[in-house]
GROMACS .gro file of C-alpha atoms in nm:
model
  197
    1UNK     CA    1   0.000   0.000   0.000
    2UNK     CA    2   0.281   0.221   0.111
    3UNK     CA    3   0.461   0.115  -0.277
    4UNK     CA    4   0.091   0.224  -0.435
    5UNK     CA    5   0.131   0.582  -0.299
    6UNK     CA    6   0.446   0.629  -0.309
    7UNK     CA    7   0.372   0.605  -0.694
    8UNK     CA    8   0.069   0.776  -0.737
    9UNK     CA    9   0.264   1.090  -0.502
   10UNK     CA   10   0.555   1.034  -0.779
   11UNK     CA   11   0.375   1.027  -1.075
   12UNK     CA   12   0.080   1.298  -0.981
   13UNK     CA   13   0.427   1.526  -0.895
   14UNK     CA   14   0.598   1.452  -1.239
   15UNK     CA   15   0.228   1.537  -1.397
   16UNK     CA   16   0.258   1.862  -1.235
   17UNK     CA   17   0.557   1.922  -1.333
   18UNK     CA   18   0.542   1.826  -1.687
   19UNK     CA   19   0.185   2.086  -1.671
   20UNK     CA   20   0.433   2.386  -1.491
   21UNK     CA   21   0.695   2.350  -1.788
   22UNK     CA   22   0.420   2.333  -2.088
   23UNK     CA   23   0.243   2.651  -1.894
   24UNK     CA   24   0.609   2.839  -1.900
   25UNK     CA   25   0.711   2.731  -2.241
   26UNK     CA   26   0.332   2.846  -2.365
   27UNK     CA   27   0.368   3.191  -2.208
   28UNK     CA   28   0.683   3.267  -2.415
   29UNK     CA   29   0.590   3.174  -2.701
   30UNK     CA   30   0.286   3.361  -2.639
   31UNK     CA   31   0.522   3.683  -2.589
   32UNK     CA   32   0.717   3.610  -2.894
   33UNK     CA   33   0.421   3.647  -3.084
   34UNK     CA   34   0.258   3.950  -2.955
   35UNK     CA   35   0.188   4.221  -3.164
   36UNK     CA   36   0.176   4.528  -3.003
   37UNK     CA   37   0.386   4.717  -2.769
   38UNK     CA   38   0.265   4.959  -2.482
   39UNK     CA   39   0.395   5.261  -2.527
   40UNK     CA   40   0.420   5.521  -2.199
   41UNK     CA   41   0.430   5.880  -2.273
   42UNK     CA   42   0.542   6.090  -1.990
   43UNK     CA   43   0.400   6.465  -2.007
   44UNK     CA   44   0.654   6.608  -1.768
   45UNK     CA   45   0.665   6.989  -1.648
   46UNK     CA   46   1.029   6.933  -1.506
   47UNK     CA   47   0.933   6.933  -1.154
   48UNK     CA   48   0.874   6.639  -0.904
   49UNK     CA   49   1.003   6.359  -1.129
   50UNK     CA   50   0.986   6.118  -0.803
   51UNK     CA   51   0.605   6.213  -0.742
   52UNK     CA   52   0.497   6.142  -1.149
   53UNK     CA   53   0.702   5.785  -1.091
   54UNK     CA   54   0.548   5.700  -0.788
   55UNK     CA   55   0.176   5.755  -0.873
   56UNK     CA   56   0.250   5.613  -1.279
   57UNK     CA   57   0.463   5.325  -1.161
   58UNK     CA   58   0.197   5.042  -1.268
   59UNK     CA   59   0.146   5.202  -1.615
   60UNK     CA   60   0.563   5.261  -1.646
   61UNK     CA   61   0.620   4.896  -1.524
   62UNK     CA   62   0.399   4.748  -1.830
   63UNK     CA   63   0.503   4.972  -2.066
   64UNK     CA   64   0.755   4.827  -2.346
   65UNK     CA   65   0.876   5.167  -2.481
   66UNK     CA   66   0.903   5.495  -2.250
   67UNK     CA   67   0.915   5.812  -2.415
   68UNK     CA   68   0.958   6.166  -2.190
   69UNK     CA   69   1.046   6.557  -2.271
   70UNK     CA   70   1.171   6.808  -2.026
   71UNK     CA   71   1.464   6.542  -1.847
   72UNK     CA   72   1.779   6.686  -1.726
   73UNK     CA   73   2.096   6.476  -1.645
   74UNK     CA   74   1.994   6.396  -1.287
   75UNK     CA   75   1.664   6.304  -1.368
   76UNK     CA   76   1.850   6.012  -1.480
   77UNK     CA   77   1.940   5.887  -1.165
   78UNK     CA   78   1.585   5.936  -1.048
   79UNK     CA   79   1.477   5.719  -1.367
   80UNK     CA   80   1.741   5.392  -1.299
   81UNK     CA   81   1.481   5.094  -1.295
   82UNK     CA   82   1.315   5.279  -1.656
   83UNK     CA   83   1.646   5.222  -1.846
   84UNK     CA   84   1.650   4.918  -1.898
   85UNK     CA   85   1.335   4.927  -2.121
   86UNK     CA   86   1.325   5.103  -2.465
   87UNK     CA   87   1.344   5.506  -2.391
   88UNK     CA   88   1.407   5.777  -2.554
   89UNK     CA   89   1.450   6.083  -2.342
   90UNK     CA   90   1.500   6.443  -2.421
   91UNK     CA   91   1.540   6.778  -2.297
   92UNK     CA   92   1.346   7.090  -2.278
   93UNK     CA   93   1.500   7.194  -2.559
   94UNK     CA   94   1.383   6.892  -2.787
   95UNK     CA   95   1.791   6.756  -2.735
   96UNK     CA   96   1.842   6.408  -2.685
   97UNK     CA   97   1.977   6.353  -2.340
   98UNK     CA   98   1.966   5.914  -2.344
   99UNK     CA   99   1.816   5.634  -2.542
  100UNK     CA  100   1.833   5.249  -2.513
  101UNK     CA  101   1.697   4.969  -2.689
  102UNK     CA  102   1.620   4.902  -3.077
  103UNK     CA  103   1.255   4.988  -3.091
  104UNK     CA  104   1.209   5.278  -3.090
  105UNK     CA  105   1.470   5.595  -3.187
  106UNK     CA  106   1.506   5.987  -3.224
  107UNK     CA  107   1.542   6.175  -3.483
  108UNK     CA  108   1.574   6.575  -3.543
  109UNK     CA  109   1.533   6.633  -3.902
  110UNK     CA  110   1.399   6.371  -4.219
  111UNK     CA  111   1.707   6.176  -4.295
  112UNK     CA  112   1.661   5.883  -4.507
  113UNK     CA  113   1.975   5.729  -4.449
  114UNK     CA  114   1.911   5.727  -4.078
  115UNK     CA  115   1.581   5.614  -4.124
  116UNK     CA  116   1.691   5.324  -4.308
  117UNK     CA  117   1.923   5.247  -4.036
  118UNK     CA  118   1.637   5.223  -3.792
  119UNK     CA  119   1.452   4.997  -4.025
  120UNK     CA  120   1.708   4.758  -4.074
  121UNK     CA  121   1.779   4.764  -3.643
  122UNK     CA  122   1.444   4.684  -3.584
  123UNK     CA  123   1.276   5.057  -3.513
  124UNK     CA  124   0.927   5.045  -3.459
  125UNK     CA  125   0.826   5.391  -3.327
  126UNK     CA  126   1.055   5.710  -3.371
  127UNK     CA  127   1.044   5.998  -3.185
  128UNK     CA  128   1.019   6.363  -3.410
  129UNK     CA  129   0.990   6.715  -3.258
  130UNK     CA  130   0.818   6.834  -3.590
  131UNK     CA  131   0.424   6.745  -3.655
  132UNK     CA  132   0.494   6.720  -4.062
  133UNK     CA  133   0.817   6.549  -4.022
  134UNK     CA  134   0.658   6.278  -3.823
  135UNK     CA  135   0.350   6.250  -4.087
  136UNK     CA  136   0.595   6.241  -4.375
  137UNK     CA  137   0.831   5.971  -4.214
  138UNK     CA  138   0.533   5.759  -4.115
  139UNK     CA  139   0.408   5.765  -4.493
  140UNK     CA  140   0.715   5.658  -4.632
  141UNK     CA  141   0.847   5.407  -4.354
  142UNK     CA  142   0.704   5.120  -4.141
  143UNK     CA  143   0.698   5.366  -3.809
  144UNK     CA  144   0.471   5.522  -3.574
  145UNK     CA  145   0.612   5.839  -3.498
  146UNK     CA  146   0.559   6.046  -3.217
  147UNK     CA  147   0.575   6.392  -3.126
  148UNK     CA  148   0.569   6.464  -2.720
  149UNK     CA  149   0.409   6.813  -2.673
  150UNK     CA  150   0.512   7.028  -2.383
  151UNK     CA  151   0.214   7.035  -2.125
  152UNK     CA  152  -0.075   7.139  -2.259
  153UNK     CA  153   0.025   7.101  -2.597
  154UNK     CA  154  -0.077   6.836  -2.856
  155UNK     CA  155   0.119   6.506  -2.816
  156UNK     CA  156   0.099   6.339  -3.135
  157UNK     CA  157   0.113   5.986  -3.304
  158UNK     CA  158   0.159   5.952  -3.654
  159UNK     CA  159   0.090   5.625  -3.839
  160UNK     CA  160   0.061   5.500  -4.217
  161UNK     CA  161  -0.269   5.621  -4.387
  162UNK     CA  162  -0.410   5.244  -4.365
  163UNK     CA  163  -0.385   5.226  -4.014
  164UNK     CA  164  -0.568   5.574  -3.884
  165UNK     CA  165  -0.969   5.609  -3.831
  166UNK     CA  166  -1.015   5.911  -4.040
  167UNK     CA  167  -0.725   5.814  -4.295
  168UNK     CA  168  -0.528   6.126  -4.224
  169UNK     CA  169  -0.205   5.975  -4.137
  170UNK     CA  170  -0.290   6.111  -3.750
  171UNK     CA  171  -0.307   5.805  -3.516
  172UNK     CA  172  -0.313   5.962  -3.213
  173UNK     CA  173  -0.355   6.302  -3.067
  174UNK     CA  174  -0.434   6.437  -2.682
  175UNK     CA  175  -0.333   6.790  -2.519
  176UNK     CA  176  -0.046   6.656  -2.258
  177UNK     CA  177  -0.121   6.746  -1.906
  178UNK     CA  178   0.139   6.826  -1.707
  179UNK     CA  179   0.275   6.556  -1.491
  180UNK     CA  180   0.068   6.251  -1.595
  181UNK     CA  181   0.161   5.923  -1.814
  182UNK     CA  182  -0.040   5.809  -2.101
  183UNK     CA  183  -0.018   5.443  -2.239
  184UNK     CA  184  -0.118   5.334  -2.619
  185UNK     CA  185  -0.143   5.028  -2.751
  186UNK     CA  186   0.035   4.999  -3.109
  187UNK     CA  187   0.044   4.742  -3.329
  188UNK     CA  188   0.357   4.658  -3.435
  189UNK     CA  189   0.300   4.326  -3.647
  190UNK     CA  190   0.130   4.501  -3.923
  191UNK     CA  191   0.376   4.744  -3.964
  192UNK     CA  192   0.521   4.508  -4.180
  193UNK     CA  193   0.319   4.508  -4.454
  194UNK     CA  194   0.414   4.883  -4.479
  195UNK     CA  195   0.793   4.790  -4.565
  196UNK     CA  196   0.976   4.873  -4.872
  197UNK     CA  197   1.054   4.556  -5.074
   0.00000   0.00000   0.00000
């Protein structure tokens, strides 16, 4: 009797087991096919960085790719834990003060050279200070672009044509706030379709 559930403890556990490795393998796969990324725009007035990361921290935790105007230097060290994830940060003056990752990417003026760059690394979203260069790039490359306003300014997402509501090119738009986080879903996946031969 002892022998009888000794096995069924044994082979109920290797069950388990077998079910806890199938559930871990199925959620990355799941991952490596998602489509979309979050996306986390901070609308920062340059004061009280700690405060906007405290009361956004869920939002900024599940976001893929951060994107914030108005950061100085030592809001760096305020940001640590963010910098790991795809972010491109810039100054008040629209100056690029740090970036990581190969999603997403900065860039000042239309440059097709560096645009192609970004393509071939993987770019999904780049980051434009100028309304009509950000429609124009997303037109004629597989991006979203997006323009951070200042606070209470329009923040802007630009997308190809196919992919907008009112077929304008305008994806998103929403006056910024000061001090707040907003998070869009974008589908990346079909960005793909928009790619140059």
């Amino acid at each position: 009797m002892n022998e009888l559930n000794g096995f069924l403890i044994s082979f109920f556990g290797l069950i388990l087991n077998l079910f806890k490795k199938f559930f871990r393998f199925s959620r990355i796969l799941g991952k490596q096919k998602s489509q979309t990324l979050t996306l986390a725009i901070i609308h920062y007035d340059g004061r009280d960085l700690q405060s906007v990361l405290k009361e956004f921290s869920l939002e900024l935790n599940t976001a893929d790719v951060i994107v914030a105007r108005n950061f100085t230097q030592a809001d760096l060290k305020t940001t640590k834990r963010l910098l790991k994830k795809d972010v491109v940060f810039l100054d008040k003056n629209g100056v690029l003060i740090f970036k990581h990752g190969n999603r997403a990417n900065f860039i000042s003026s239309f440059d097709v050279h560096k645009l192609r760059s970004f393509e071939k690394h993987g770019a999904k979203i780049v980051v434009s200070l100028d309304k009509k260069t950000a429609w124009m790039i997303s037109q004629m490359f597989p991006f979203y672009c997006v323009v951070p306003g200042e606070p209470f300014q329009d923040t802007i997402i630009t997308a190809p044509i196919p992919l907008t509501r009112s077929s304008d090119g305008f994806y998103f738009s929403k006056i910024a706030y000061r001090n707040q986080v907003t998070l869009i879903d974008l589908n990346v996946d079909i960005l793909k379709d928009f790619k140059a031969g």
